[in-house]
Short mmCIF file of C-alpha atoms in Angstrom, two decimals:
data_model
loop_
_atom_site.label_atom_id
_atom_site.label_comp_id
_atom_site.label_asym_id
_atom_site.label_seq_id
_atom_site.Cartn_x
_atom_site.Cartn_y
_atom_site.Cartn_z
CA UNK A 1 -4.86 -37.02 -3.11
CA UNK A 2 -3.92 -36.03 -0.14
CA UNK A 3 -2.53 -31.58 0.44
CA UNK A 4 -0.17 -30.74 2.37
CA UNK A 5 -0.17 -31.85 5.98
CA UNK A 6 1.11 -29.74 8.66
CA UNK A 7 0.37 -29.85 12.43
CA UNK A 8 0.13 -28.86 15.00
CA UNK A 9 -2.77 -26.07 13.70
CA UNK A 10 -2.40 -23.92 16.76
CA UNK A 11 0.13 -23.84 19.69
CA UNK A 12 0.61 -21.88 22.63
CA UNK A 13 3.82 -21.71 24.25
CA UNK A 14 5.94 -18.91 26.47
CA UNK A 15 8.68 -16.73 25.17
CA UNK A 16 11.97 -18.83 25.77
CA UNK A 17 10.55 -21.84 24.79
CA UNK A 18 11.53 -23.72 22.12
CA UNK A 19 8.49 -24.72 19.51
CA UNK A 20 8.48 -27.00 15.99
CA UNK A 21 6.70 -27.02 13.73
CA UNK A 22 5.83 -30.07 10.90
CA UNK A 23 4.99 -30.09 7.55
CA UNK A 24 4.41 -33.21 5.00
CA UNK A 25 4.24 -32.33 1.44
CA UNK A 26 2.03 -33.76 -1.67
CA UNK A 27 3.69 -37.20 -2.39
CA UNK A 28 6.38 -36.76 -4.90
CA UNK A 29 6.49 -32.81 -4.50
CA UNK A 30 10.22 -32.04 -4.63
CA UNK A 31 10.22 -28.21 -3.73
CA UNK A 32 9.16 -27.53 -0.82
CA UNK A 33 8.48 -24.13 1.12
CA UNK A 34 8.19 -22.34 4.51
CA UNK A 35 6.81 -19.04 4.95
CA UNK A 36 6.18 -16.49 7.87
CA UNK A 37 2.80 -14.32 7.83
CA UNK A 38 2.16 -11.59 10.45
CA UNK A 39 -1.13 -10.96 11.20
CA UNK A 40 -2.40 -8.17 9.15
CA UNK A 41 0.23 -9.43 5.78
CA UNK A 42 1.15 -11.47 3.02
CA UNK A 43 3.35 -14.40 3.68
CA UNK A 44 7.25 -13.67 3.18
CA UNK A 45 9.20 -17.18 2.55
CA UNK A 46 11.83 -17.97 5.09
CA UNK A 47 14.01 -20.96 3.24
CA UNK A 48 12.74 -23.01 0.51
CA UNK A 49 14.15 -26.95 0.12
CA UNK A 50 15.15 -29.14 -2.77
CA UNK A 51 14.90 -32.59 -1.74
CA UNK A 52 16.92 -32.79 0.85
CA UNK A 53 18.84 -29.37 0.23
CA UNK A 54 17.80 -26.15 1.70
CA UNK A 55 18.79 -23.82 -1.76
CA UNK A 56 17.97 -20.54 -0.46
CA UNK A 57 17.89 -19.60 3.38
CA UNK A 58 18.35 -15.95 3.25
CA UNK A 59 15.66 -15.19 5.12
CA UNK A 60 15.69 -17.60 7.85
CA UNK A 61 16.58 -15.69 11.03
CA UNK A 62 19.43 -18.30 12.10
CA UNK A 63 19.56 -16.79 15.29
CA UNK A 64 17.06 -18.87 16.75
CA UNK A 65 15.36 -20.32 13.66
CA UNK A 66 16.64 -23.83 11.97
CA UNK A 67 14.79 -26.16 9.80
CA UNK A 68 15.45 -29.43 8.02
CA UNK A 69 13.95 -31.84 6.17
CA UNK A 70 15.70 -35.41 6.07
CA UNK A 71 15.11 -37.47 3.22
CA UNK A 72 13.69 -35.15 1.01
CA UNK A 73 10.23 -35.72 1.88
CA UNK A 74 8.65 -34.05 5.67
CA UNK A 75 10.41 -31.40 7.00
CA UNK A 76 10.89 -29.48 10.54
CA UNK A 77 10.98 -25.71 11.27
CA UNK A 78 11.99 -25.06 14.59
CA UNK A 79 12.22 -21.93 16.30
CA UNK A 80 14.55 -21.76 19.69
CA UNK A 81 14.25 -19.68 21.86
CA UNK A 82 10.53 -17.77 21.19
CA UNK A 83 9.85 -14.32 21.13
CA UNK A 84 6.61 -12.59 21.40
CA UNK A 85 7.77 -11.56 18.15
CA UNK A 86 7.50 -15.34 16.48
CA UNK A 87 3.81 -14.89 16.77
CA UNK A 88 2.41 -15.42 13.60
CA UNK A 89 1.44 -18.67 11.16
CA UNK A 90 4.11 -20.41 9.43
CA UNK A 91 2.53 -21.74 6.23
CA UNK A 92 4.05 -24.57 4.50
CA UNK A 93 4.12 -25.12 0.28
CA UNK A 94 5.31 -27.40 -1.94
CA UNK A 95 5.76 -28.03 -5.75
CA UNK A 96 6.68 -31.09 -8.19
CA UNK A 97 9.61 -28.91 -9.17
CA UNK A 98 11.58 -25.28 -8.98
CA UNK A 99 9.97 -24.34 -12.52
CA UNK A 100 6.66 -24.46 -14.16
CA UNK A 101 4.93 -26.36 -11.10
CA UNK A 102 1.88 -24.64 -8.90
CA UNK A 103 2.82 -24.21 -5.17
CA UNK A 104 0.67 -26.66 -3.15
CA UNK A 105 -0.35 -24.23 0.87
CA UNK A 106 -0.70 -26.07 3.53
CA UNK A 107 -3.08 -24.18 6.13
CA UNK A 108 -0.29 -23.36 8.39
CA UNK A 109 0.48 -24.11 12.05
CA UNK A 110 -0.82 -20.39 14.49
CA UNK A 111 1.79 -19.53 17.07
CA UNK A 112 1.66 -17.92 20.24
CA UNK A 113 3.53 -16.41 21.63
CA UNK A 114 2.78 -15.75 25.48
CA UNK B 1 13.74 -5.08 -5.68
CA UNK B 2 10.95 -7.30 -5.92
CA UNK B 3 7.56 -5.36 -4.07
CA UNK B 4 3.78 -5.99 -4.82
CA UNK B 5 1.46 -3.16 -3.36
CA UNK B 6 -1.61 -3.72 -2.77
CA UNK B 7 -3.33 -0.35 -1.71
CA UNK B 8 -6.35 -1.70 -0.67
CA UNK B 9 -6.45 -2.90 2.76
CA UNK B 10 -10.30 -3.72 3.02
CA UNK B 11 -13.58 -4.04 0.80
CA UNK B 12 -16.52 -3.99 0.99
CA UNK B 13 -19.49 -4.87 -2.26
CA UNK B 14 -22.75 -5.93 -2.20
CA UNK B 15 -23.80 -9.61 -3.54
CA UNK B 16 -24.01 -8.59 -6.77
CA UNK B 17 -22.11 -6.45 -7.59
CA UNK B 18 -18.76 -6.20 -9.43
CA UNK B 19 -15.35 -6.46 -7.86
CA UNK B 20 -11.93 -5.16 -9.09
CA UNK B 21 -8.89 -5.60 -6.36
CA UNK B 22 -5.48 -3.07 -7.74
CA UNK B 23 -2.14 -4.75 -8.02
CA UNK B 24 0.85 -3.37 -8.57
CA UNK B 25 4.09 -4.95 -8.79
CA UNK B 26 7.71 -3.63 -9.44
CA UNK B 27 9.94 -5.84 -11.22
CA UNK B 28 13.28 -5.44 -13.12
CA UNK B 29 12.08 -8.40 -15.82
CA UNK B 30 9.14 -10.27 -17.06
CA UNK B 31 7.12 -10.72 -13.98
CA UNK B 32 5.64 -13.51 -13.27
CA UNK B 33 2.40 -12.79 -11.47
CA UNK B 34 0.03 -14.34 -9.78
CA UNK B 35 -3.34 -14.16 -6.86
CA UNK B 36 -3.75 -16.28 -4.10
CA UNK B 37 -7.27 -15.98 -1.91
CA UNK B 38 -7.04 -17.27 1.68
CA UNK B 39 -10.20 -18.04 3.68
CA UNK B 40 -9.96 -17.45 7.27
CA UNK B 41 -7.75 -21.02 9.08
CA UNK B 42 -7.80 -22.36 4.95
CA UNK B 43 -4.21 -21.64 3.29
CA UNK B 44 -3.75 -20.62 0.26
CA UNK B 45 -5.21 -21.10 -3.09
CA UNK B 46 -3.87 -20.35 -6.20
CA UNK B 47 -6.52 -18.39 -8.23
CA UNK B 48 -4.66 -17.27 -11.80
CA UNK B 49 -1.29 -17.02 -13.08
CA UNK B 50 0.35 -15.16 -15.80
CA UNK B 51 3.51 -15.86 -17.40
CA UNK B 52 3.17 -14.65 -20.64
CA UNK B 53 0.83 -14.12 -23.81
CA UNK B 54 -3.17 -13.22 -23.28
CA UNK B 55 -2.88 -10.53 -21.06
CA UNK B 56 -6.22 -11.28 -19.79
CA UNK B 57 -6.34 -14.11 -17.79
CA UNK B 58 -9.39 -16.65 -16.35
CA UNK B 59 -9.12 -18.28 -13.30
CA UNK B 60 -10.96 -20.56 -11.37
CA UNK B 61 -14.63 -19.06 -9.28
CA UNK B 62 -14.98 -16.53 -11.63
CA UNK B 63 -12.42 -14.47 -11.70
CA UNK B 64 -10.07 -13.14 -13.98
CA UNK B 65 -7.15 -10.35 -14.18
CA UNK B 66 -5.67 -8.45 -16.85
CA UNK B 67 -1.54 -7.64 -16.68
CA UNK B 68 -0.86 -4.02 -18.31
CA UNK B 69 2.82 -3.28 -18.63
CA UNK B 70 2.63 0.18 -19.19
CA UNK B 71 0.82 0.37 -15.37
CA UNK B 72 3.03 -1.92 -13.95
CA UNK B 73 -0.36 -3.63 -12.69
CA UNK B 74 -2.69 -6.96 -12.38
CA UNK B 75 -5.53 -6.43 -10.64
CA UNK B 76 -7.91 -8.61 -10.19
CA UNK B 77 -11.50 -8.50 -10.96
CA UNK B 78 -14.57 -10.77 -11.00
CA UNK B 79 -18.35 -9.71 -12.53
CA UNK B 80 -20.55 -10.11 -10.10
CA UNK B 81 -19.29 -11.12 -6.48
CA UNK B 82 -20.95 -14.15 -4.02
CA UNK B 83 -21.01 -14.24 -0.28
CA UNK B 84 -18.75 -17.20 -0.65
CA UNK B 85 -15.92 -14.91 -2.29
CA UNK B 86 -15.07 -12.98 1.54
CA UNK B 87 -11.64 -13.93 1.96
CA UNK B 88 -8.28 -12.31 1.61
CA UNK B 89 -6.65 -11.92 -1.34
CA UNK B 90 -3.32 -11.87 -2.08
CA UNK B 91 -1.07 -10.84 -4.93
CA UNK B 92 2.54 -12.28 -5.86
CA UNK B 93 5.13 -12.36 -8.16
CA UNK B 94 7.57 -14.74 -8.63
CA UNK B 95 10.88 -14.18 -7.26
CA UNK B 96 13.19 -16.79 -8.85
CA UNK B 97 12.54 -17.03 -12.47
CA UNK B 98 9.46 -18.46 -13.19
CA UNK B 99 8.81 -20.66 -9.81
CA UNK B 100 5.66 -20.29 -8.87
CA UNK B 101 6.71 -21.20 -4.77
CA UNK B 102 9.35 -18.41 -4.24
CA UNK B 103 7.22 -15.55 -4.20
CA UNK B 104 6.54 -12.26 -2.79
CA UNK B 105 3.93 -11.51 -1.58
CA UNK B 106 1.64 -8.07 -1.09
CA UNK B 107 -0.29 -7.47 1.71
CA UNK B 108 -3.74 -8.87 1.03
CA UNK B 109 -6.58 -7.18 0.32
CA UNK B 110 -10.07 -8.22 2.39
CA UNK B 111 -12.92 -8.43 0.95
CA UNK B 112 -15.94 -8.20 2.50
CA UNK B 113 -19.62 -9.09 1.33
CA UNK B 114 -22.99 -7.34 1.97
CA UNK B 115 -25.87 -9.20 1.51
#
């Protein structure tokens, strides 16, 4: 069984440009999470989806960040425009359901904004 | 608010030596606690978790952790470290009921292993 797949693995962009990250969760996993991991820090939850509904996006900076999960499967996280401080690793995770099911993490997308 | 503290940023141990990584949490109710490992360029892998019951939890790769409510701690241990254990280790607490995906992480402890 394939794990959580994220692409691209690495992305370098100039500030003020837009960028998008893509996540394909494990088949059958209804819950999807996006995390932000700054250098030297632990991951921080940005948004959680139950199927196609964003049920917790309180930590998502909505002025420049957006996310979608059309059809309740793949998800895209977008930043527009990117700032230097957005340089970080963006992790996606998925689980079968909200409670009592392990979350599996993808390898992440490392974003560098120059 | 829930929080997790990992006091040690970086630890170096000799191969074959024992290991203990410290984790303290702040949580209002019964905590659901986790330890994850992250190797360079890799995602997070769950080592073990504590929900309830026996306070000594066994995990993968020979790791174990002990939940001590009186000390608000959930320290990770391994009796004999292997060079392949070099990685970053994160302690986490569930931020929503028993959700295993809605997690609050500590800042991590980087483990280096000397030959």
